[in-house]
Coordinates of C-alpha atoms and ligand atoms in Angstrom, one line a residue:
X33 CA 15.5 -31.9 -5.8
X34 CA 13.5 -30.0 -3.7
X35 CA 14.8 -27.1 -1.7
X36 CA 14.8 -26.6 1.8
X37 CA 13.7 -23.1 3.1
X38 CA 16.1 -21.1 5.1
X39 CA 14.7 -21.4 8.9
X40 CA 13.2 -17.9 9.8
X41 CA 12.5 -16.4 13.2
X42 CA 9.4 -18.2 13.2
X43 CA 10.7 -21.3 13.2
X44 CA 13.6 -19.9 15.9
X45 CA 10.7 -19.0 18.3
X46 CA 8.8 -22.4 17.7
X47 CA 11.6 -24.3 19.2
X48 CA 11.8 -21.9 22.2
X49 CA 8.0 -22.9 23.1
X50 CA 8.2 -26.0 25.3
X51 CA 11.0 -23.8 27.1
X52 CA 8.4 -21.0 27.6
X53 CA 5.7 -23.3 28.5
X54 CA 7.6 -25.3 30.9
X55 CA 8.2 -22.2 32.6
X56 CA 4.8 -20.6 32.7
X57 CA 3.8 -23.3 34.8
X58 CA 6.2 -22.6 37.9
X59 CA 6.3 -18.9 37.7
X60 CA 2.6 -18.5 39.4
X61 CA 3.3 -16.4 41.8
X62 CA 3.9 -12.4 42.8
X63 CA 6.6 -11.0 41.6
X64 CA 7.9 -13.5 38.7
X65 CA 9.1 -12.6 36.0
X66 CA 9.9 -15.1 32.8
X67 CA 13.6 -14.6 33.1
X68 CA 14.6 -17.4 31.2
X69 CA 12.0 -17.1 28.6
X70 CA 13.4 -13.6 27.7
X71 CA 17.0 -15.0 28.1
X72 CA 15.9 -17.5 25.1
X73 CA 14.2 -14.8 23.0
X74 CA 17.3 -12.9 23.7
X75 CA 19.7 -15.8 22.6
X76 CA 17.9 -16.5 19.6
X77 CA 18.2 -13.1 18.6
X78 CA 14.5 -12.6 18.4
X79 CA 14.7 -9.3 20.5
X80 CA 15.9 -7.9 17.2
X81 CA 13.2 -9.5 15.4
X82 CA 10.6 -6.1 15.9
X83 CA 13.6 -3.9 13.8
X84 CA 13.4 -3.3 10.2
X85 CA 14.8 -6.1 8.0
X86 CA 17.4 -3.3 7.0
X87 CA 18.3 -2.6 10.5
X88 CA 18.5 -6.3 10.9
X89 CA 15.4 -7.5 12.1
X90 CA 12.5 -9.2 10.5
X91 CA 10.2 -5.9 10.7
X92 CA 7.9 -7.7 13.0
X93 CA 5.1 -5.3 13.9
X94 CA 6.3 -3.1 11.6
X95 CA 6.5 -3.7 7.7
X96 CA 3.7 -4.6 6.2
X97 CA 5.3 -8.1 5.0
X98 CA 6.0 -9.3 8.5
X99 CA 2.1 -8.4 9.7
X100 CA 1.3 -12.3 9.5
X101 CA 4.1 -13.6 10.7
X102 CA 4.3 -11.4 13.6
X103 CA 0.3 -12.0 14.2
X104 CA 1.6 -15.6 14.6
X105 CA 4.7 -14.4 16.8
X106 CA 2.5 -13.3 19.2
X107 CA -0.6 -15.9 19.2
X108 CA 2.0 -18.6 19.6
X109 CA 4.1 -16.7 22.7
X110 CA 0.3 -16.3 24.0
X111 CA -0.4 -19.7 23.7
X112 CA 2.4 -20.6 25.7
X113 CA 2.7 -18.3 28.4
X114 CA 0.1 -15.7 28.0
X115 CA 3.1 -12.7 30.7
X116 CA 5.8 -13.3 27.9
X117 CA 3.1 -12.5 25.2
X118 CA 2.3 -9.1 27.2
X119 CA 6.0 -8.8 27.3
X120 CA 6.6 -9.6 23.7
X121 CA 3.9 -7.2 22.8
X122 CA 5.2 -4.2 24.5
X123 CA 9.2 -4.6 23.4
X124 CA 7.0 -5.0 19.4
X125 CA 5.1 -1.8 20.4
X126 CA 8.0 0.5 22.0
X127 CA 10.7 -0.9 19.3
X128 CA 7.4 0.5 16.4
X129 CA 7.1 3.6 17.9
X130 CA 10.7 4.8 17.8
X131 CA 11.2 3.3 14.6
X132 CA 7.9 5.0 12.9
X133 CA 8.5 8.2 15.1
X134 CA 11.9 8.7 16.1
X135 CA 14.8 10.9 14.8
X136 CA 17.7 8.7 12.8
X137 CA 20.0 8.8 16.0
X138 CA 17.2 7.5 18.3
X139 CA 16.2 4.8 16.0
X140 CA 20.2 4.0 15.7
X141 CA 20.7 4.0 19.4
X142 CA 17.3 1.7 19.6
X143 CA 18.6 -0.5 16.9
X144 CA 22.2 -0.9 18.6
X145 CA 20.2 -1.6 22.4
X146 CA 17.9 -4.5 20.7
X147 CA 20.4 -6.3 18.8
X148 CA 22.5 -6.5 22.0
X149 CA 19.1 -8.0 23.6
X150 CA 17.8 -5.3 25.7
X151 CA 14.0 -5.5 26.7
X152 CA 11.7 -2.6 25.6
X153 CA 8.3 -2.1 27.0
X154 CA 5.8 1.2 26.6
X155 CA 4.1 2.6 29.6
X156 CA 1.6 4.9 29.6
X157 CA -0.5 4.5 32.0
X158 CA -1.5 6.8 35.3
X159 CA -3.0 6.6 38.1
X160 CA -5.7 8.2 37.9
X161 CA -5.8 11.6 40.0
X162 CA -2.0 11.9 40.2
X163 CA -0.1 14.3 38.7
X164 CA 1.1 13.4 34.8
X165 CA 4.7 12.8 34.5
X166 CA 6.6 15.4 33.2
X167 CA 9.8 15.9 31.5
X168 CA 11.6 19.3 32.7
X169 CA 13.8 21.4 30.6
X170 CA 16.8 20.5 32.5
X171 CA 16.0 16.8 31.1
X172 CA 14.6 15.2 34.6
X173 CA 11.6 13.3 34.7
X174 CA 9.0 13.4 37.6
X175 CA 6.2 11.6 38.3
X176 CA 5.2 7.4 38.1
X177 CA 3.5 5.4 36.0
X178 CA 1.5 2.7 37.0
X179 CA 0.6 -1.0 35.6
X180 CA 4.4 -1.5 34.0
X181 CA 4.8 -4.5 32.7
X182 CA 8.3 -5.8 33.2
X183 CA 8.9 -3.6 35.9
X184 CA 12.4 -4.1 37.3
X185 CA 13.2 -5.9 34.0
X186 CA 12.1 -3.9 30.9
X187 CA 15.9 -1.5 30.1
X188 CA 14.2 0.8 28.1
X189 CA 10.8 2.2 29.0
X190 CA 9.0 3.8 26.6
X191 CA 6.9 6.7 28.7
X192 CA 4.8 9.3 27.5
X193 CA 5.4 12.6 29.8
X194 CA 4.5 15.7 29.4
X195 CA 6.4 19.2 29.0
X196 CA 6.7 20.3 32.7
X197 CA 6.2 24.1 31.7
X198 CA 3.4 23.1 29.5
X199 CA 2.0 19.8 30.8
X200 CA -1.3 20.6 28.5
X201 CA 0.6 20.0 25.6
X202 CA 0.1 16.5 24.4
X203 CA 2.8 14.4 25.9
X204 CA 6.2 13.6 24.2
X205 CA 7.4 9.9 24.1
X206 CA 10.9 9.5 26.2
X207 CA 12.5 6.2 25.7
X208 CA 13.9 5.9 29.4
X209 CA 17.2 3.9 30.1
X210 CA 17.1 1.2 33.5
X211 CA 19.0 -0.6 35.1
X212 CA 17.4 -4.0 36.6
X213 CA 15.1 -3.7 39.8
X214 CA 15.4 0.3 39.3
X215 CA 12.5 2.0 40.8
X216 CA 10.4 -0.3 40.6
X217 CA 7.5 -1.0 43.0
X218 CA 5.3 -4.8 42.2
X219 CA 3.5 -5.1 45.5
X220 CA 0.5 -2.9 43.9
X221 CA -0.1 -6.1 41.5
X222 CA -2.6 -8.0 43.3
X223 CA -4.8 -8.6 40.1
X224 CA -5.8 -12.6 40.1
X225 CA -3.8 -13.2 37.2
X226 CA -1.0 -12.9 35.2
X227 CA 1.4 -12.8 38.3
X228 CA 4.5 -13.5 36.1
X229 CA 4.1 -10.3 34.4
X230 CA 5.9 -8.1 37.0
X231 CA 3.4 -5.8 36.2
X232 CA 4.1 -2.5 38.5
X233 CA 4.4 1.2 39.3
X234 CA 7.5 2.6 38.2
X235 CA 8.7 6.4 40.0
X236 CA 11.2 8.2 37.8
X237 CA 11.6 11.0 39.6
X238 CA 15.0 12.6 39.6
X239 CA 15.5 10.4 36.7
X240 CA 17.8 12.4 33.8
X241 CA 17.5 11.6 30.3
X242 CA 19.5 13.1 27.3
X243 CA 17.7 14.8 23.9
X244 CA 18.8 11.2 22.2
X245 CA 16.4 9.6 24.2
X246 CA 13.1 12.1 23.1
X247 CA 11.5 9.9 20.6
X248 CA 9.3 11.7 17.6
X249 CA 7.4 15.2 18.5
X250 CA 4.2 16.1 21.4
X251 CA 1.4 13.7 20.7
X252 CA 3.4 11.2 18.6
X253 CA 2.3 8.5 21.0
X254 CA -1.2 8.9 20.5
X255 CA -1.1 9.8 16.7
X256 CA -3.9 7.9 14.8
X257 CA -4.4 5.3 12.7
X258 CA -1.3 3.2 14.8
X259 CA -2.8 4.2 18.4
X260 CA -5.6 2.3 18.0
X261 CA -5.0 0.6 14.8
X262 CA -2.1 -1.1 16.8
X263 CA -4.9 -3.4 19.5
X264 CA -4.8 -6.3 17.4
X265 CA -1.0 -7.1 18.5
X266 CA -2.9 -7.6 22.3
X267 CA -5.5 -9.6 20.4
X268 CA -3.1 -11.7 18.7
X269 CA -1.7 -12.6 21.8
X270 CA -5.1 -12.7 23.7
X271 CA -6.4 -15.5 20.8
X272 CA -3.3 -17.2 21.8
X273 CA -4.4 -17.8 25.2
X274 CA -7.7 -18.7 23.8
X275 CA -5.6 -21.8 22.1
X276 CA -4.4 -22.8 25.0
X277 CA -7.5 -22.9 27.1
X278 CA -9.0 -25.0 24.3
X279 CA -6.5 -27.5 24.5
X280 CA -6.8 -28.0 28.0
X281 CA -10.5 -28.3 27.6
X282 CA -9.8 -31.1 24.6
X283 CA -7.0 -32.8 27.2
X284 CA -9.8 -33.1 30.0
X285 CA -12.3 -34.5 27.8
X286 CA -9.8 -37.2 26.1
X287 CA -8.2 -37.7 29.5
X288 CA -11.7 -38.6 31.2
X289 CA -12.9 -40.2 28.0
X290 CA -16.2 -37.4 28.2
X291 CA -15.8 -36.2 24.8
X292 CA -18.3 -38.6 22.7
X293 CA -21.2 -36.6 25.2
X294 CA -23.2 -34.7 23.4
X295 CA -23.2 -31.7 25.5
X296 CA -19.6 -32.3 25.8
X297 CA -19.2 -32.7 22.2
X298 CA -21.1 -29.3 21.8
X299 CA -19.1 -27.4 23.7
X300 CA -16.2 -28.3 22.3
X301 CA -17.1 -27.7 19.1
X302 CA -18.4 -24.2 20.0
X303 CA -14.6 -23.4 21.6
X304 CA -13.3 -24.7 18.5
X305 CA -15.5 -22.6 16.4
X306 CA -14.7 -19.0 18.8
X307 CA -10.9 -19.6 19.0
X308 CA -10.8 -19.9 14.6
X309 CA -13.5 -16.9 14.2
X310 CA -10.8 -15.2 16.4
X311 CA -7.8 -16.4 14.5
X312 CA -8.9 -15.3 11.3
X313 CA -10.3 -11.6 13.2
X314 CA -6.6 -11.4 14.0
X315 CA -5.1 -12.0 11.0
X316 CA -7.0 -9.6 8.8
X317 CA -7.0 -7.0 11.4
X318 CA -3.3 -7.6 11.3
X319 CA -2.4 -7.0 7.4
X320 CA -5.4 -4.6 7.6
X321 CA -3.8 -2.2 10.1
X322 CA -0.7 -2.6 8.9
X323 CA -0.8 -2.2 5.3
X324 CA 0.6 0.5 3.3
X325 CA -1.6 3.5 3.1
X326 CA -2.2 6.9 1.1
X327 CA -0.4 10.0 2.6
X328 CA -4.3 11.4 2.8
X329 CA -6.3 8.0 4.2
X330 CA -6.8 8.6 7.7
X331 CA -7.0 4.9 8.3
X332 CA -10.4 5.4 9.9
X333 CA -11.3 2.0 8.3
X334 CA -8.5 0.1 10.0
X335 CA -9.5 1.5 13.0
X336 CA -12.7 0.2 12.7
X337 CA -11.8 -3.3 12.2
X338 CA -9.3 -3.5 14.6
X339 CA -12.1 -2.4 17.2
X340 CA -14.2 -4.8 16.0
X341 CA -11.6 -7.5 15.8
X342 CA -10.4 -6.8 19.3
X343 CA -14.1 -7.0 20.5
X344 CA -14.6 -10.3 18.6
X345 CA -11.6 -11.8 20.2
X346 CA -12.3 -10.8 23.9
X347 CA -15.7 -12.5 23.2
X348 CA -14.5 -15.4 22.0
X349 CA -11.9 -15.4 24.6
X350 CA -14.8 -15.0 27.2
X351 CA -16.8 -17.7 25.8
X352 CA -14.3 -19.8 25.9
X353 CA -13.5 -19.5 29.2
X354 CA -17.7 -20.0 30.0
X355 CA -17.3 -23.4 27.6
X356 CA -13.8 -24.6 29.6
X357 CA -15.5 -23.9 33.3
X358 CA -18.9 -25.5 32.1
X359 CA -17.0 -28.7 30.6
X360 CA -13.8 -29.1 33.4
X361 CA -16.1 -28.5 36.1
X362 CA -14.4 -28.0 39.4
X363 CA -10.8 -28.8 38.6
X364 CA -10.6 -25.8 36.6
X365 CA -10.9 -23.6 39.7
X366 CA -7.9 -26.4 41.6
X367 CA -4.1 -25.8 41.7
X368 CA -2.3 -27.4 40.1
X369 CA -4.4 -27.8 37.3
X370 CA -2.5 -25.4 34.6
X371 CA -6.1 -24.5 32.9
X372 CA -6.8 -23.2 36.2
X373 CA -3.4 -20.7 35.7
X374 CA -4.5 -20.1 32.1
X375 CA -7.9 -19.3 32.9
X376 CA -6.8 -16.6 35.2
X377 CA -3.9 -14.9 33.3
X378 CA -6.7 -14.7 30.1
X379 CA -9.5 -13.3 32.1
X380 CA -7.0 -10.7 33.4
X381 CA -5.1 -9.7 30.4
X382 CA -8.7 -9.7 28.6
X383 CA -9.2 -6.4 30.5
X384 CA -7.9 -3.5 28.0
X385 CA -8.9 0.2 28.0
X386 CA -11.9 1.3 26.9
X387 CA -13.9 -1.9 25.4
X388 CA -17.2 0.4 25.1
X389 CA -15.6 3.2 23.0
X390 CA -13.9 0.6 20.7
X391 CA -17.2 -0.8 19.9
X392 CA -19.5 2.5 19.6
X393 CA -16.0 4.3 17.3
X394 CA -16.4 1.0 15.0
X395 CA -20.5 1.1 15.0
X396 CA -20.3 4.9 14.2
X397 CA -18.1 4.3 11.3
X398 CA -20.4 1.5 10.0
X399 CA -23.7 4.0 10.5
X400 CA -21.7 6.7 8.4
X401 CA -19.7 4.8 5.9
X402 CA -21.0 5.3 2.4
X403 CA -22.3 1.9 0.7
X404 CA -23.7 -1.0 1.6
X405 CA -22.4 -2.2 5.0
X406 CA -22.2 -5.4 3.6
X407 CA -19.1 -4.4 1.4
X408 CA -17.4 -2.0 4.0
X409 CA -14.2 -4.1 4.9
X410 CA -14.2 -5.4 0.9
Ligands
FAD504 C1 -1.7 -7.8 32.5 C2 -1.7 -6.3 32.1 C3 -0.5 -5.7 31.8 C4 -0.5 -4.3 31.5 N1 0.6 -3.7 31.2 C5 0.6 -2.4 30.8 C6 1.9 -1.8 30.4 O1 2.9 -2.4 30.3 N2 1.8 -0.4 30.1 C7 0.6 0.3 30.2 O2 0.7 1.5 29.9 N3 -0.5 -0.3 30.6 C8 -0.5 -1.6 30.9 N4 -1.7 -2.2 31.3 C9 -2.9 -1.4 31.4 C10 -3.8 -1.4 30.2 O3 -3.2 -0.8 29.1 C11 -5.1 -0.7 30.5 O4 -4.9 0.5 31.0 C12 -5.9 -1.5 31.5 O5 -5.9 -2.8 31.3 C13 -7.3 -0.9 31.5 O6 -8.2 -1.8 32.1 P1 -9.6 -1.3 32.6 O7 -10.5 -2.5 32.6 O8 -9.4 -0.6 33.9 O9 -10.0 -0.2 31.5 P2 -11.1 0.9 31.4 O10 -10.9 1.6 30.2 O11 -11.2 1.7 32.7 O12 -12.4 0.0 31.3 C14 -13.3 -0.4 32.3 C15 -14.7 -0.2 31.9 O13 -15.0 1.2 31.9 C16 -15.5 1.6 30.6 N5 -15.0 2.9 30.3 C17 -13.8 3.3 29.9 N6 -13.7 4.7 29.8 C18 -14.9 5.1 30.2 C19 -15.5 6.4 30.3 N7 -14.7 7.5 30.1 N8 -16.7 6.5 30.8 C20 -17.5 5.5 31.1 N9 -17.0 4.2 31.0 C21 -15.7 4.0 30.5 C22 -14.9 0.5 29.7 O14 -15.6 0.4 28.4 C23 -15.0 -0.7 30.5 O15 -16.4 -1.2 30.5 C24 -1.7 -3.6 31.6 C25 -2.9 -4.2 31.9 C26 -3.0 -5.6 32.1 C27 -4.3 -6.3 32.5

C-alpha cells in the first residue's frame, strides 16, 4: 500500500495561489494592499511558517532543512502576485532576525505575535539626508523611515535606530508594535510598479517601546554573512515573477497561434532558458547561504554567490522582460493585459540596493580566492 505524505505548508500555500492571483489582478492601484491574500496566509497558519519547527513553524528562512522549500515559498508567492512576495519576504526576514538575534523573551513574545497571525516586515531604509532614527534612553523613537512595505498594515516593524546619545554607534534593531493605518504616510509611492505593496514612509516619533522589544545588540542587523548572504530570499521571489512573465509570453503566443515562428520560437526558448538558469541560481544560493557553518568561516563564500546569484537573476529577469515586450508587442504596454501589471511590478521590485557592489564584492572574492576559479563554489 503506498503511503500518502502528510500535506506540508507547501502544499497549504499551493492551494492559496489562484486566491492570490485572482487578487493581484484588481489591486493595481495606489494604496492597495493584498488584504485578503495575507488574511489566507494568516488562516492557513502560514504566518507561523518563518518560526522554528520547535517554536511551531516550519523554520522557513531559517533552518537549514527548510532553505528549499522556503526558496519555493517565495518563487511561488512571486509568481502569483509579485507585492505579497515583497510582503512574504520581509515577515521571513524580520521573524529571522529576532529569532537568530534576539534575547529568549523577544523571540517568545515574536513567536506568541506570529502564531496569532501578526504581519512582520523590516525597514531600514532612510531617506537620504535626514536625520537617522534614534531610540532615546527614555525608550522613544524619533525619526521616519522611508520605502515600508506594508505600511499601515505590517504590526510589527522591524527598524534599525540608532542610540540617540550615541547615534554613531551602529544601530540596534527594535521590533516596533502598530496598530493598523498608524503613522503611515503612502502618497510618497509613486514608483510605476508594484502599487499593491503599500510601500511608504512611516514617522515614529513619540513612539515608546519597552526593552522586550530591542532585538539582539548594536550592529546585529547588519552582521555578516546573513546581511547579505540573506538577497537570495528577494531573488527567489524576483525568479518568481520571472515565471509569471514567461507564461504570459507562452499564453500570447498559443493564444495568437505565433509560436511555430522561428523568431518567436527563439525567444521563447531563450525566456525559458533565463527563468531555469535563475531557478537553479536560487536554489543553490539558497541551501548555500543557509547552511550550517564553522564558528570561524566567515561565510565570505556565501556571500559571493548570493551576489552573483542575485545578479544572475535580475538579468534573467531583465531579459525576460526584453524577450516578453519584443514577442507581445504593444499589448504588453495596454491595461488590462495582466502581463502589462507583471511587467511593471518586476521591473520595479528588480531595483535593490547596491547592484554594482554586489557584483565587484563577488569578482574580488573570485580574483583572491585560492585555486582554480573553476572549483570555487565546489
Ligand atoms: C517594491 C519595493 C519595496 C521595498 N520595501 C522595502 C522595505 O520594506 N524596507 C526597506 O528597508 N526597504 C525597502 N525597499 C528599498 C530597497 O531595500 C532598496 O533600498 C531600494 O530598492 C534601493 O534601490 P535603488 O535602485 O535606489 O538602489 P541604489 O543602491 O541607490 O542603486 C542605484 C544605482 O546606484 C549604484 N550605487 C549604489 N551605491 C552607490 C555608491 N555608493 N556610489 C555609486 N553608485 C552607487 C547601484 O549599483 C545602482 O546602479 C523597497 C524597494 C522596492 C523597490
Amino acid at each position: 500500500m503506498r503511503s500518502q505524505a502528510r500535506p506540508g505548508p507547501l502544499d497549504a500555500l499551493r492551494a492559496l495561489l489562484p486566491g492570490v492571483l485572482a487578487e493581484a489582478a484588481e489591486l493595481d492601484h495606489d494604496g492597495a494592499f493584498p488584504s485578503g491574500s495575507v488574511a489566507a496566509l494568516r488562516e492557513a497558519g502560514l504566518l507561523a511558517a518563518p518560526l522554528a519547527t520547535g517554536l511551531g513553524g516550519a523554520g522557513w528562512g531559517l533552518e537549514p532543512l527548510a532553505a528549499r522549500d522556503t526558496a519555493t515559498a517565495l518563487r511561488l508567492v512571486g509568481r502569483a502576485s509579485l507585492p505579497l512576495g515583497r510582503l512574504l519576504e520581509g515577515h521571513v526576514n524580520a521573524l529571522r532576525l529576532v529569532q537568530r538575534r534576539g534575547a529568549p523573551a523577544a523571540v517568545r513574545l515574536a513567536a506568541e505575535e506570529a502564531r496569532a497571525g501578526l504581519l512582520f516586515g523590516v525597514w531600514n531604509t532612510e531617506a537620504p539626508g535626514e536625520a537617522p532614527l534614534t531610540l532615546g534612553a527614555d525608550g522613544v523613537l524619533r525619526g521616519r523611515k522611508i520605502l515600508c512595505s506594508g505600511a499601515g498594515h505590517v504590526a510589527r516593524a522591524l527598524v534599525t535606530a540608532r542610540d540617540a546619545a550615541d547615534p554613531a554607534a551602529p544601530p540596534r534593531m527594535v521590533l516596533a508594535p502598530l496598530a493598523p493605518a498608524e503613522r503611515a504616510d503612502l502618497s510618497p509611492w509613486t514608483a510605476q510598479g508594484m502599487r499593491a505593496s503599500a510601500t511608504g514612509a512611516v514617522d515614529f516619533t513619540g513612539l515608546a517601546v519597552g526593552e522586550e522589544r530591542v532585538v539582539g545588540s548594536p550592529g546585529d542587523y547588519a552582521r555578516q554573512p546573513d546581511f547579505s548572504a540573506g538577497a537570495w530570499r528577494f531573488a527567489a521571489v524576483h525568479c518568481g515573477g520571472a515565471e509569471a512573465v514567461l507564461g504570459h509570453l507562452r499564453d500570447h503566443l498559443r493564444r495568437t497561434g505565433r509560436g511555430g515562428d522561428p523568431h518567436q520560437a527563439a525567444r521563447l526558448g531563450t525566456a525559458a532558458l533565463a527563468v531555469e538558469s535563475a531557478r537553479l541560481w536560487v536554489e543553490a544560493a539558497a541551501e548555500r547561504a543557509e547552511a550550517p557553518r564553522a564558528a570561524e568561516d566567515p561565510g565570505e563564500g556565501a556571500i559571493a554567490f548570493v551576489n552573483l546569484a542575485r545578479l544572475a537573476v535580475e538579468r534573467a529577469g531583465l531579459d525576460v522582460l526584453e524577450l516578453a515586450a519584443r514577442s507581445v508587442g504593444l499589448s504588453a504596454y495596454m491595461r488590462p493585459n495582466p502581463v502589462e501589471r507583471v511587467m511593471r511590478d518586476l521591473a520595479t521590485y528588480l531595483r535593490q540596493p547596491n547592484p554594482d557592489g554586489a557584483l565587484a564584492a563577488a569578482a574580488r572574492h573570485v580574483l583572491e580566492a585560492p585555486g582554480h576559479p573553476g572549483d570555487l563554489w565546489d
